[in-house]
mmCIF file of C-alpha atoms in Angstrom:
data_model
loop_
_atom_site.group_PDB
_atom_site.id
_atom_site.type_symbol
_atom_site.label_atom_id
_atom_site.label_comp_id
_atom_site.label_asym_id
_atom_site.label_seq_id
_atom_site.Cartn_x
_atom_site.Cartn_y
_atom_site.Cartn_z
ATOM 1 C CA UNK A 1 144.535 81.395 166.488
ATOM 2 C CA UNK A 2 141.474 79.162 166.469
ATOM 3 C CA UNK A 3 139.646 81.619 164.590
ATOM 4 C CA UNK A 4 141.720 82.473 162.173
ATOM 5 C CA UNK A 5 141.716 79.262 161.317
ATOM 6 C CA UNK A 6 138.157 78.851 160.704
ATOM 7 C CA UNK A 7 137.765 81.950 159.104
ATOM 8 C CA UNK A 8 140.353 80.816 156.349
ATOM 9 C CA UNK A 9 139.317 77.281 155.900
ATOM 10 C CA UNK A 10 135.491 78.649 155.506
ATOM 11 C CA UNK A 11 137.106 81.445 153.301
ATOM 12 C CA UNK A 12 138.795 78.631 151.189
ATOM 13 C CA UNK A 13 135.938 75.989 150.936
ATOM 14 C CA UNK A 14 133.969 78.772 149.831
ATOM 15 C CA UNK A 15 136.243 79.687 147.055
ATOM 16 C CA UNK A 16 136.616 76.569 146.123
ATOM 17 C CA UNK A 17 132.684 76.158 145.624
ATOM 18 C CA UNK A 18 132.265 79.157 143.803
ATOM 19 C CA UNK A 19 135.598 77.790 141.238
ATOM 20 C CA UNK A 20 134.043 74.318 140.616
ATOM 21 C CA UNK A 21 130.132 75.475 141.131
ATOM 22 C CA UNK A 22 130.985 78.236 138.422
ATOM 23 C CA UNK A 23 130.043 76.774 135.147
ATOM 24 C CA UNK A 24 126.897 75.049 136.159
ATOM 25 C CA UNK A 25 125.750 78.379 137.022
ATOM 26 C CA UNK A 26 126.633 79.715 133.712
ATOM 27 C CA UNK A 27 124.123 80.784 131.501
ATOM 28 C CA UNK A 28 123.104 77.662 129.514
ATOM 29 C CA UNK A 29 121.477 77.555 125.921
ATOM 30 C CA UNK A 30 117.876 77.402 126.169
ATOM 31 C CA UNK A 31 115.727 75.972 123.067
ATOM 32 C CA UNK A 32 113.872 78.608 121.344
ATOM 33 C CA UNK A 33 110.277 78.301 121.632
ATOM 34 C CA UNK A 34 108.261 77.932 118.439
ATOM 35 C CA UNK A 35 107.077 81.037 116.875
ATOM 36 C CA UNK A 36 103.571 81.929 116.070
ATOM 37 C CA UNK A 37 103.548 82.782 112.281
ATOM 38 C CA UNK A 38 100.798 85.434 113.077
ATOM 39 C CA UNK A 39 103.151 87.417 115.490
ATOM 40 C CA UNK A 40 105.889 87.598 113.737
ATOM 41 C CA UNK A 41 107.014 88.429 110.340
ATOM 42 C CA UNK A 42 109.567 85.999 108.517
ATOM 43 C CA UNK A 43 113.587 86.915 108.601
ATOM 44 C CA UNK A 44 114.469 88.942 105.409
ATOM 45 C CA UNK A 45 116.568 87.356 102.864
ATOM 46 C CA UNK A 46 119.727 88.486 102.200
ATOM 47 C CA UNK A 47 119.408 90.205 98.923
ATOM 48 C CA UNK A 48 116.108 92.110 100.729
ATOM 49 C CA UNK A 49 117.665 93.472 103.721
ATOM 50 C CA UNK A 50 118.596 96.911 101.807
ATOM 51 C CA UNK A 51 115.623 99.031 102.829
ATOM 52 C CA UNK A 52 113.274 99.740 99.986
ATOM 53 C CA UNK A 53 112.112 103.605 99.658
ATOM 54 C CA UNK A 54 108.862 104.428 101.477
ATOM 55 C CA UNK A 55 105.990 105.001 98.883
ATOM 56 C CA UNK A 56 105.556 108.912 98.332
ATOM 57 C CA UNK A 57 101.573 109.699 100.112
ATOM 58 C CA UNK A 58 99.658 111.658 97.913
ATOM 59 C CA UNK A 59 100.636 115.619 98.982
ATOM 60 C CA UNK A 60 97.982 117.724 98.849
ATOM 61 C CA UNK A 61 97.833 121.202 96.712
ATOM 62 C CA UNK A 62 96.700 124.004 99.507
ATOM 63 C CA UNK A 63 96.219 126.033 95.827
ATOM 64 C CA UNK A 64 93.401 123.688 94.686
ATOM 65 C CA UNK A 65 91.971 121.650 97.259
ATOM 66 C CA UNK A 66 88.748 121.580 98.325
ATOM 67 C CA UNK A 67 87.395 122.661 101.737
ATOM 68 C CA UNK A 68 86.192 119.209 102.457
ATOM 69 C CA UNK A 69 90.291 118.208 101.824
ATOM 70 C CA UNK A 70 91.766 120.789 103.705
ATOM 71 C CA UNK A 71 89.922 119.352 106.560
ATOM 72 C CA UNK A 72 90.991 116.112 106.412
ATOM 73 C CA UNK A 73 94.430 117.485 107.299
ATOM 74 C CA UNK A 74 95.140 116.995 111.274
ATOM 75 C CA UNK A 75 94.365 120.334 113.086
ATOM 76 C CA UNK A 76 92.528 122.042 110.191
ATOM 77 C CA UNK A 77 88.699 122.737 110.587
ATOM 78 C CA UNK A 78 86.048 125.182 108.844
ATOM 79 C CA UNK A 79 87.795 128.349 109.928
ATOM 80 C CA UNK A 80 91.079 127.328 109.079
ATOM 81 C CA UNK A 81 89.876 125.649 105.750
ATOM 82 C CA UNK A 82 88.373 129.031 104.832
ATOM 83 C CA UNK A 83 91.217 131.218 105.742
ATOM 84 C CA UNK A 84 93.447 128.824 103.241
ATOM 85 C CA UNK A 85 91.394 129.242 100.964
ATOM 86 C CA UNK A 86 90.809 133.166 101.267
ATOM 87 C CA UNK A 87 94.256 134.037 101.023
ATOM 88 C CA UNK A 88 95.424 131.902 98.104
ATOM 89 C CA UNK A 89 97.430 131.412 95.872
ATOM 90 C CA UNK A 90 100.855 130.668 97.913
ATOM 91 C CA UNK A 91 103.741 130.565 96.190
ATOM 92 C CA UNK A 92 105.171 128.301 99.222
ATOM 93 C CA UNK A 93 103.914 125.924 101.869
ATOM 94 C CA UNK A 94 105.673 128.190 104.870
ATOM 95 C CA UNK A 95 102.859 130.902 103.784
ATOM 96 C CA UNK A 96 100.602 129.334 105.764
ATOM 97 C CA UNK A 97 102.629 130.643 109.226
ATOM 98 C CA UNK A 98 104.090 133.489 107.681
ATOM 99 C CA UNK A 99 100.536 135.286 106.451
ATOM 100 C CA UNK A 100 99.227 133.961 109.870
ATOM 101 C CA UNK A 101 97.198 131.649 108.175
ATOM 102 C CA UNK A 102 97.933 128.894 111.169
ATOM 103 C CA UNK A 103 99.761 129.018 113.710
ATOM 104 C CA UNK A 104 103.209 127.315 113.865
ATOM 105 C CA UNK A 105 102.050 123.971 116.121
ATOM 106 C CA UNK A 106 99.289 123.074 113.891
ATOM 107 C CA UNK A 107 101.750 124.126 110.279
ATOM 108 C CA UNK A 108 104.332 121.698 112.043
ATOM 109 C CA UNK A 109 101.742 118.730 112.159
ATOM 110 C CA UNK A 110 100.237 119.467 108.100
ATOM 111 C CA UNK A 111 103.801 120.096 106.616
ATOM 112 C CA UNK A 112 104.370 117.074 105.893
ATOM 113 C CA UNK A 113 101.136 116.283 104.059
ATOM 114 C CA UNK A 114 101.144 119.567 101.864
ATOM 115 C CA UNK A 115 102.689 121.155 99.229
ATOM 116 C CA UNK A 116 101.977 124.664 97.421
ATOM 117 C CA UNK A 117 101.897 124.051 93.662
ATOM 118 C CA UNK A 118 101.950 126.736 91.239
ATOM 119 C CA UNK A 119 100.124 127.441 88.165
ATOM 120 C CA UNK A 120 102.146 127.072 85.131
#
């Protein structure tokens, strides 16, 4: 009987201790340290928080550019430079994988960058 005893008044205190103890332990508001200007950019305003369109980069014409152009594209050296330009005109981008031109992995990183304009 003793133990039982002890076992629920321990059971109780403790109880007790986490009830009163429980919002001091809560989470309290912490000031916010100052921000460095440099590392962060400033909050948009309200009538700028619609997300403006990207500008449009340049596309490059795999009709007329150069061989020094073509190689600026990621992937795209002398041989595949020449083999563009051998096998022109396209009359769409996807030529490039379906003449075997390049192979699909390095048409996947370019496609984005390119664009097969024809003459008018």
């Amino acid at each position: 009987m003793r133990h039982f005893t002890l076992a629920s008044l321990l059971a109780t205190a403790l109880t007790f201790g986490l009830l009163t103890a429980g919002p001091s332990l809560a989470q309290t508001a912490q000031p916010a340290a100052k921000s460095d200007s440099k590392m962060m950019a400033p909050a948009p305003k309200a009538s700028e928080s619609k997300m403006a369109p990207a500008p449009k980069a340049e596309l490059l014409d795999i009709n007329s550019a150069t061989v020094d152009q073509l190689e600026t594209l990621p992937g795209i050296g002398k041989a595949y430079s020449a083999k563009i330009i051998a096998s022109r005109p396209y009359k769409g981008k996807d030529e490039l994988v379906q003449k075997s031109i390049v192979p699909q992995a390095t048409y996947d990183k370019i496609k984005d960058q390119i664009i097969a304009k024809q003459k008018s």
